[in-house]
Structures are given as structure tokens and as C-alpha cells.
JSON list of C-alpha atoms in Angstrom, two decimals:
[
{"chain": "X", "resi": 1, "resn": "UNK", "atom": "CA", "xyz": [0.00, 0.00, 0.00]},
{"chain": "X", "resi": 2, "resn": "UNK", "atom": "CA", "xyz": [1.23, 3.62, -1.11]},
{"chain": "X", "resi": 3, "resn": "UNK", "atom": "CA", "xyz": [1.33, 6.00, 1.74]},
{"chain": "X", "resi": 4, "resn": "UNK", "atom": "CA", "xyz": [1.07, 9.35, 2.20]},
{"chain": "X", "resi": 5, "resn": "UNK", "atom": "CA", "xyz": [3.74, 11.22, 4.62]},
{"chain": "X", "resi": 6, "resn": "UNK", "atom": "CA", "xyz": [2.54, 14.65, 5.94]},
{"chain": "X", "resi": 7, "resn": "UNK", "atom": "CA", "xyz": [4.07, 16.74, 8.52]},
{"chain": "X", "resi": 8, "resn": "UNK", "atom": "CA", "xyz": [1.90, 18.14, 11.22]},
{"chain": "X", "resi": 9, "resn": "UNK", "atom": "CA", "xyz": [2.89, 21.15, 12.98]},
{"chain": "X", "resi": 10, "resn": "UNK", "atom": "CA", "xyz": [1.46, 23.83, 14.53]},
{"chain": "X", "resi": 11, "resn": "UNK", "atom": "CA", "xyz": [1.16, 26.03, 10.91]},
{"chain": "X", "resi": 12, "resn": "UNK", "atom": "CA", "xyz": [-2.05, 27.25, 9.93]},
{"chain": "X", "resi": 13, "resn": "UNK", "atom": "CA", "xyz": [-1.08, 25.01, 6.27]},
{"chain": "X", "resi": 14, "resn": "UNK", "atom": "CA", "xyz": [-0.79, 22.04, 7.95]},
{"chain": "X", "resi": 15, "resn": "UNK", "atom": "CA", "xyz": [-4.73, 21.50, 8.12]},
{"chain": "X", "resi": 16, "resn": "UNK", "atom": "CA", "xyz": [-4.80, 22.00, 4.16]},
{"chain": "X", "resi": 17, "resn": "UNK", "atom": "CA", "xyz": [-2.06, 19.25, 3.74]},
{"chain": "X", "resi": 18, "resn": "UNK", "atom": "CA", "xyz": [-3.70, 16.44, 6.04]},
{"chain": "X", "resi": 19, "resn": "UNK", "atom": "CA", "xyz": [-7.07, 17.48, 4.44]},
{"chain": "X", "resi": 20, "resn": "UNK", "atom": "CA", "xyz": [-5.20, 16.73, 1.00]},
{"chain": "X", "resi": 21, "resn": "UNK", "atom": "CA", "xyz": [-3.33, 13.32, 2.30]},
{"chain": "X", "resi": 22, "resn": "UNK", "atom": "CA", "xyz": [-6.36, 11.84, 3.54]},
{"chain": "X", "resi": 23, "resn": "UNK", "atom": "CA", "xyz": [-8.29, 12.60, 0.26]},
{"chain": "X", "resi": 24, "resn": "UNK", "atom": "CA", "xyz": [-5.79, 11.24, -2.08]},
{"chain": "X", "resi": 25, "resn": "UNK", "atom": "CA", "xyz": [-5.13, 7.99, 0.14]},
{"chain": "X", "resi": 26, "resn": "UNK", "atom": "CA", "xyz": [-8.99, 7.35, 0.37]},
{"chain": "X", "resi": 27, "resn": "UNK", "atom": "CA", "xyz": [-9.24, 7.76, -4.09]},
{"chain": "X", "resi": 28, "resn": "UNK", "atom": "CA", "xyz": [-6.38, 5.93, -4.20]},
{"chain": "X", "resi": 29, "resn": "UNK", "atom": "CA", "xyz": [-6.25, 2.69, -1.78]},
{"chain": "X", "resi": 30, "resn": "UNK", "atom": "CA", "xyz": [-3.80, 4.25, -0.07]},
{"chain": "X", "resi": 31, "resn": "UNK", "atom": "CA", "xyz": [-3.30, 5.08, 3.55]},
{"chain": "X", "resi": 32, "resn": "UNK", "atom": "CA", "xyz": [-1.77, 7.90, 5.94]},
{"chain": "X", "resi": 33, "resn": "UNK", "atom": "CA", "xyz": [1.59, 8.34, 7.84]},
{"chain": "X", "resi": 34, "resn": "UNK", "atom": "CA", "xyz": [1.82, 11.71, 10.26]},
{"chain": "X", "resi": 35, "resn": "UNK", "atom": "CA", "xyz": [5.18, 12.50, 11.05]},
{"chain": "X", "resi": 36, "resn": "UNK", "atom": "CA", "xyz": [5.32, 14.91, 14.20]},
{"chain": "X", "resi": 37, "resn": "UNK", "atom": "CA", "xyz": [8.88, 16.24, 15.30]},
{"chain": "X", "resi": 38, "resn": "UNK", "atom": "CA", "xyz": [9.92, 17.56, 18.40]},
{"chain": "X", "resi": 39, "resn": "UNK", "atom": "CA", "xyz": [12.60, 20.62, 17.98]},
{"chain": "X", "resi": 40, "resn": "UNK", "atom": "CA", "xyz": [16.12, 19.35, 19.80]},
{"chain": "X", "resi": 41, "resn": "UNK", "atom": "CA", "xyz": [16.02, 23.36, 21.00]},
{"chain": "X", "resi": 42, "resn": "UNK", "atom": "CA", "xyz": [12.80, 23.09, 23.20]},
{"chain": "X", "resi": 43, "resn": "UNK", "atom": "CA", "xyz": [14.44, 20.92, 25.84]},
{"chain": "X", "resi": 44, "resn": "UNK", "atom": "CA", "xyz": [17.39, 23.18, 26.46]},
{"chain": "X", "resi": 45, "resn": "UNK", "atom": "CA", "xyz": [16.91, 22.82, 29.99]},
{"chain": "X", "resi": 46, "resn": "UNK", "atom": "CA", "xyz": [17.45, 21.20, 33.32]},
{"chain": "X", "resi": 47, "resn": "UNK", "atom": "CA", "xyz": [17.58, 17.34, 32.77]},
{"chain": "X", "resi": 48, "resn": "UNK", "atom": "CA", "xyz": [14.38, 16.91, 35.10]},
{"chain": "X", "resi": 49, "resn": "UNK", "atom": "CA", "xyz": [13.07, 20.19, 33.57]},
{"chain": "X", "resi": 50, "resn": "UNK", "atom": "CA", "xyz": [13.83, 18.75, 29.57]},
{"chain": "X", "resi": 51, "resn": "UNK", "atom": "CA", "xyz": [11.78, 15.15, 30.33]},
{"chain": "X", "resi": 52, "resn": "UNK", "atom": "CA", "xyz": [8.87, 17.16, 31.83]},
{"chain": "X", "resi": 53, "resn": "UNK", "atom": "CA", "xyz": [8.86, 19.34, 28.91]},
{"chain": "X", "resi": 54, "resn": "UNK", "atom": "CA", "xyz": [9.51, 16.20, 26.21]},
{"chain": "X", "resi": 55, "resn": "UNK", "atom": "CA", "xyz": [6.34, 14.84, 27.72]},
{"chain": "X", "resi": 56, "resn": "UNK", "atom": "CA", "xyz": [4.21, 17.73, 27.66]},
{"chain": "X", "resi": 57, "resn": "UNK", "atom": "CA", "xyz": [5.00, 18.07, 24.01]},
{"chain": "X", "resi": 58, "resn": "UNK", "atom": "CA", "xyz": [4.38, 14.79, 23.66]},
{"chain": "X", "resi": 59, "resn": "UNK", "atom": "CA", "xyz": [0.99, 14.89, 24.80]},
{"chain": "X", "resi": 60, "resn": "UNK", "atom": "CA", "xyz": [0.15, 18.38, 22.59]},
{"chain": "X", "resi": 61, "resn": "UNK", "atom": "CA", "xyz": [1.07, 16.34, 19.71]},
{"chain": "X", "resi": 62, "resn": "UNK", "atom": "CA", "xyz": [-1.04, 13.32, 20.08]},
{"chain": "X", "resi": 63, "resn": "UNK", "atom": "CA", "xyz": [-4.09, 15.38, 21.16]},
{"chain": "X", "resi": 64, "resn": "UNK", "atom": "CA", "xyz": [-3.58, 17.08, 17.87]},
{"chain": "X", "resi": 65, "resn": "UNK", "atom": "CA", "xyz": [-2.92, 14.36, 15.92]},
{"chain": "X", "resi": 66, "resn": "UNK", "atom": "CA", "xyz": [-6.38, 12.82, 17.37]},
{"chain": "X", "resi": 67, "resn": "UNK", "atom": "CA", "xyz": [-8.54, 15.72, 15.84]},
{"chain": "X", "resi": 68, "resn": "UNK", "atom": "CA", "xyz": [-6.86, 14.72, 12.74]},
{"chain": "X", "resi": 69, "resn": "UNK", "atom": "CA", "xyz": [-7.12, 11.14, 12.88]},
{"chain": "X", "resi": 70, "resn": "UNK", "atom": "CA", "xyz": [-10.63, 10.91, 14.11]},
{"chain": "X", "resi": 71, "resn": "UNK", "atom": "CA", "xyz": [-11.82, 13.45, 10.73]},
{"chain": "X", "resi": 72, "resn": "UNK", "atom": "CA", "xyz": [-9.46, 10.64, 8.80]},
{"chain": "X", "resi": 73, "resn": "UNK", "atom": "CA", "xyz": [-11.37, 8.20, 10.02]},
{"chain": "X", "resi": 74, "resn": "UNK", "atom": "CA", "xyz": [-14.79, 9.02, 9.96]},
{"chain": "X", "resi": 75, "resn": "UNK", "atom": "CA", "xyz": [-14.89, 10.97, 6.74]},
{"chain": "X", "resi": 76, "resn": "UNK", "atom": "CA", "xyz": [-12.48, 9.68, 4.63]},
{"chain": "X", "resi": 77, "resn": "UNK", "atom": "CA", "xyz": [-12.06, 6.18, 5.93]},
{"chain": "X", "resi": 78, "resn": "UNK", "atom": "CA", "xyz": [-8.70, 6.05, 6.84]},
{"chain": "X", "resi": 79, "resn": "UNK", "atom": "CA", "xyz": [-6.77, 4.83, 9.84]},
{"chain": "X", "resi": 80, "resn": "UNK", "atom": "CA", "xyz": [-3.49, 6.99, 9.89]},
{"chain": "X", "resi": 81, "resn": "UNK", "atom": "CA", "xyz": [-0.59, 6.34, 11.93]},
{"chain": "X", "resi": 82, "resn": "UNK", "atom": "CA", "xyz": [1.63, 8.85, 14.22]},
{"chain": "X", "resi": 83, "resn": "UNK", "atom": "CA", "xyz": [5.25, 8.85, 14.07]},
{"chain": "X", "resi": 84, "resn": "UNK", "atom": "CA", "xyz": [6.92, 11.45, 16.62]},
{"chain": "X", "resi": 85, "resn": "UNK", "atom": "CA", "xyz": [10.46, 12.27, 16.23]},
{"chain": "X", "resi": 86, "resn": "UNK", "atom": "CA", "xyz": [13.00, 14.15, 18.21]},
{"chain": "X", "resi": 87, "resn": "UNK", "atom": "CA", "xyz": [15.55, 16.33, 16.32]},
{"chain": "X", "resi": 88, "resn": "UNK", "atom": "CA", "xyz": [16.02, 18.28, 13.20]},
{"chain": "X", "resi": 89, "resn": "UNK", "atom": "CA", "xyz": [12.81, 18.09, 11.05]},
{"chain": "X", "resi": 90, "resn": "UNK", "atom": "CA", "xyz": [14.06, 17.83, 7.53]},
{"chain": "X", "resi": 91, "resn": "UNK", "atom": "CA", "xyz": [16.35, 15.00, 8.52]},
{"chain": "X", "resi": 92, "resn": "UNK", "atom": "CA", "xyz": [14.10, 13.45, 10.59]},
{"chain": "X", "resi": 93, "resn": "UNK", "atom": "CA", "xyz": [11.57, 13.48, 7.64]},
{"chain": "X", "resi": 94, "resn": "UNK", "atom": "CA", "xyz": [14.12, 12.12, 5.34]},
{"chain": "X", "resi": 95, "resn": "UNK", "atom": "CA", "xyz": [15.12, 9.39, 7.89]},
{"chain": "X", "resi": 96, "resn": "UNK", "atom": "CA", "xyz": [11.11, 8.13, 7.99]},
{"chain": "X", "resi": 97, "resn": "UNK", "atom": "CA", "xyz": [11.06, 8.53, 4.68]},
{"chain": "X", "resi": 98, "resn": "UNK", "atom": "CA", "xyz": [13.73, 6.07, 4.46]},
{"chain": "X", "resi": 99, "resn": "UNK", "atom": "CA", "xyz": [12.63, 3.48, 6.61]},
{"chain": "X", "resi": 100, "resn": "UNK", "atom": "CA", "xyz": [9.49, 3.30, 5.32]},
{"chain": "X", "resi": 101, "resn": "UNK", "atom": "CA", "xyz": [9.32, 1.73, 1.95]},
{"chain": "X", "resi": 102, "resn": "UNK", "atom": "CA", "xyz": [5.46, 2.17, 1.40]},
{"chain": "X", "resi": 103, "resn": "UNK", "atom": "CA", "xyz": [6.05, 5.65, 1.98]},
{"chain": "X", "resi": 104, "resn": "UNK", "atom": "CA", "xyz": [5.40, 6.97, -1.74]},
{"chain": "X", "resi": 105, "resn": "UNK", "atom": "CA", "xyz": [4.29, 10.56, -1.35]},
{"chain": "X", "resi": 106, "resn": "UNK", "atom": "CA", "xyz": [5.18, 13.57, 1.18]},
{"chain": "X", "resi": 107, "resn": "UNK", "atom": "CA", "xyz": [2.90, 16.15, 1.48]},
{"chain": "X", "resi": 108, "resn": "UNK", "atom": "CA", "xyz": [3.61, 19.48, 2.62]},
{"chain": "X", "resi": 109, "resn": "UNK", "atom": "CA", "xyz": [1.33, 22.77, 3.19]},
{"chain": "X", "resi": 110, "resn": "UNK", "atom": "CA", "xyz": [2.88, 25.76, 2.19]},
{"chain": "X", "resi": 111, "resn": "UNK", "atom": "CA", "xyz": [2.06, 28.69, 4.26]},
{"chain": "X", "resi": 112, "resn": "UNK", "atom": "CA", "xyz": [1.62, 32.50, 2.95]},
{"chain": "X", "resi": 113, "resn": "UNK", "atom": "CA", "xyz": [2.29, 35.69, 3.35]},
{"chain": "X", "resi": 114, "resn": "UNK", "atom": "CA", "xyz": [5.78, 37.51, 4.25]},
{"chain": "X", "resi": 115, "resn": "UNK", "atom": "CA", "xyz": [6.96, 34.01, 6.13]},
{"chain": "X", "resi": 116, "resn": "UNK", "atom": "CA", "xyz": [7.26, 32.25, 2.79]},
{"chain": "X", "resi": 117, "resn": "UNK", "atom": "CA", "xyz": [6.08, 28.48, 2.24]},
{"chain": "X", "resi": 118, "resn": "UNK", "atom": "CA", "xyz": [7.25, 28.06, 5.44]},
{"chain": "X", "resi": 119, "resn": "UNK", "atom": "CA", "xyz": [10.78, 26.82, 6.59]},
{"chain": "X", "resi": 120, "resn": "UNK", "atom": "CA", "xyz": [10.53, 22.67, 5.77]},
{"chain": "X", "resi": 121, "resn": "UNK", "atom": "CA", "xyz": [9.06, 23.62, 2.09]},
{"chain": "X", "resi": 122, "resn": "UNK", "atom": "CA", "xyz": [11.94, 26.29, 1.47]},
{"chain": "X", "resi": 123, "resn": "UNK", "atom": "CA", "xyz": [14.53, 23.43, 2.61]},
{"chain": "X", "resi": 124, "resn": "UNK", "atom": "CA", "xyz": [13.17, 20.34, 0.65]},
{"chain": "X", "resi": 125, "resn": "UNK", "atom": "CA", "xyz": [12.74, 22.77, -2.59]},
{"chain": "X", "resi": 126, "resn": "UNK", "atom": "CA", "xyz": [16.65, 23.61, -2.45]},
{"chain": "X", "resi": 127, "resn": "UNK", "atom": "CA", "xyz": [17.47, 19.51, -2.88]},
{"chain": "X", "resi": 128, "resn": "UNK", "atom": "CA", "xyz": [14.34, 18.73, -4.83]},
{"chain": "X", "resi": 129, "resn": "UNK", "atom": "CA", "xyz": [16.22, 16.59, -7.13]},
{"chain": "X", "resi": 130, "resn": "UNK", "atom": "CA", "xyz": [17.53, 13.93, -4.95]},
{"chain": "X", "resi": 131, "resn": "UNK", "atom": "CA", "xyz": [14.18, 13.67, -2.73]},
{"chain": "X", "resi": 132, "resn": "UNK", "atom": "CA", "xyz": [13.48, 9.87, -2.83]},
{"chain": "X", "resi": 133, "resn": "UNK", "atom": "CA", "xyz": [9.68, 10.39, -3.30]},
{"chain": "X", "resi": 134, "resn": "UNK", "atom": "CA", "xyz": [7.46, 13.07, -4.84]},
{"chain": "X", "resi": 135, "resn": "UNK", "atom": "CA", "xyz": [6.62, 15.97, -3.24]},
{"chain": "X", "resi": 136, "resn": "UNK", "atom": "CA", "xyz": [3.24, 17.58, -3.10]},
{"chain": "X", "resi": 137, "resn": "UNK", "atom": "CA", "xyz": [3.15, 21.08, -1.88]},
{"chain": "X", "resi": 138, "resn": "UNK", "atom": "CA", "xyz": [-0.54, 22.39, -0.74]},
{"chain": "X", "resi": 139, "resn": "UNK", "atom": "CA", "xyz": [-1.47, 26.22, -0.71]},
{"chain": "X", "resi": 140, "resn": "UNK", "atom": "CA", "xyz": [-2.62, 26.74, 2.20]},
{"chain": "X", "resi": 141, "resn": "UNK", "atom": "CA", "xyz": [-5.23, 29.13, 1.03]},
{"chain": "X", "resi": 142, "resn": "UNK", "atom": "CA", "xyz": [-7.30, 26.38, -0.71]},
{"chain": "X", "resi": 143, "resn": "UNK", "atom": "CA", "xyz": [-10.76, 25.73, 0.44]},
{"chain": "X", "resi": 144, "resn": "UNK", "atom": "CA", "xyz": [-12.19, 23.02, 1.23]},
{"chain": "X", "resi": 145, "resn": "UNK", "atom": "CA", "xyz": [-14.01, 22.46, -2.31]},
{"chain": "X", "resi": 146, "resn": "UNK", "atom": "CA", "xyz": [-10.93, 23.33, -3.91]},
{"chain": "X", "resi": 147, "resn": "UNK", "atom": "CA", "xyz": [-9.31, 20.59, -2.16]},
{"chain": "X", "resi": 148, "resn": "UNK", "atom": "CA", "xyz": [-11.63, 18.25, -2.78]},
{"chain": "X", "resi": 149, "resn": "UNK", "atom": "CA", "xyz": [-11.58, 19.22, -6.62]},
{"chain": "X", "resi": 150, "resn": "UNK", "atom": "CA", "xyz": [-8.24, 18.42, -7.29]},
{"chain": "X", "resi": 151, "resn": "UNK", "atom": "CA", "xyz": [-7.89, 14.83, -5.23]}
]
């Protein structure tokens, strides 16, 4: 089964690329992977101080990713699957993108405005030629009929 990757975040754009990933893995047979990573800076604390916060993030991300997953699976019949990650998030996303062979697509939203696409989209553009997968890039000003238009 072909899989879509998509990178949730805290972005405003990241609601227009799960939106997108679910679509096109429900038309297509395929199914869902949402890569979450957790910024090595956050925990530049206290040992004690660092685990509590590690946790806490933690816990933000799965309660987001459950809004997510729960619209996945009720209207577009899909069962996605969280992957959290500490570090770096390019090479994190590379590294999943590695070790998952059924991995086929990564989907990105691209955010607007004077912050550009946003800082993942501006990296992954600059090496779009060796990415081992396509790349979908979502405007994140598309509606919701848009989106459903084009998957």
C-alpha cells in the first residue's frame, strides 16, 4: 500500500495538507503516515526540567494528531498512523522517509504571506532533485471544495 507522509505542525497550512493526504489515500487505496517532530532546541533545559517538557510536548502532539485522525477516520475512511520524532525536522523526515518503503508521497502545506512556504518547504525545494519520493506542496489558502476538486 502507497502511503502518504505529511508533517503536522502547529502552521495554519498544515490543516490544508492532512485534508489533502487523507483525500488522495482514500481515491487511491492508499493510507496515511503523520510524522510529528519535536525541535532538539525546546528541551534546552534542566535534565528533570527537559523530560517534563519532552512529555508535555508529547501529549500536545497526540491530542492534535487525534482531531486529525478521528476526521481521517470518519470521513475519509482512513486509519493513519503517528510517528513522533525528536531532532532536526528535515532530517528526521528524510530518515522516515527512508525506513518506510510504502512511503510513496510527502505532502507538505505551504504557508503565505511575508513568512514564505514556510521553513521545511523552502529546505526540501533547495534539494528537490535527490528527494526519494514526490513531493506535493498544498497552498494553504485552498478551500475546502478546492481541495476536494483536485484529489
Amino acid at each position: 500500500m502507497r502511503k502518504f507522509l505529511v508533517v503536522l505542525d502547529d502552521t495554519r497550512e498544515c490543516l490544508n495538507a492532512m485534508r489533502y493526504a487523507a483525500m488522495r489515500a482514500a481515491k487511491t487505496g492508499g493510507g496515511v503516515t503523520i510524522l510529528s517532530v519535536i525541535a532538539p532546541e525546546e528541551f534546552g533545559h534542566w535534565l528533570g526540567v527537559g523530560t517534563i517538557m519532552r512529555e508535555e510536548a508529547r501529549e500536545r502532539i497526540v491530542a492534535h494528531y487525534e482531531v486529525f485522525a478521528k476526521w481521517m477516520r470518519d470521513r475519509q475512511d482512513i486509519d493513519p498512523e503517528l510517528v513522533i520524532r525528536e531532532g532536526d525536522a528535515v532530517p528526521q523526515l528524510m530518515e522516515v522517509i527512508r525506513e518506510d518503503t510504502q512511503i510513496g508521497v510527502l505532502v507538505l502545506g505551504a504557508g503565505e504571506g511575508k513568512g514564505g512556504p514556510g521553513p521545511i518547504v523552502s529546505q526540501l525545494t533547495k534539494s528537490l532533485g535527490s528527494l526519494p519520493v514526490p513531493l506535493t506542496i498544498v497552498p494553504g489558502t485552498l478551500s475546502k471544495d478546492q481541495l476536494e476538486a483536485i484529489t
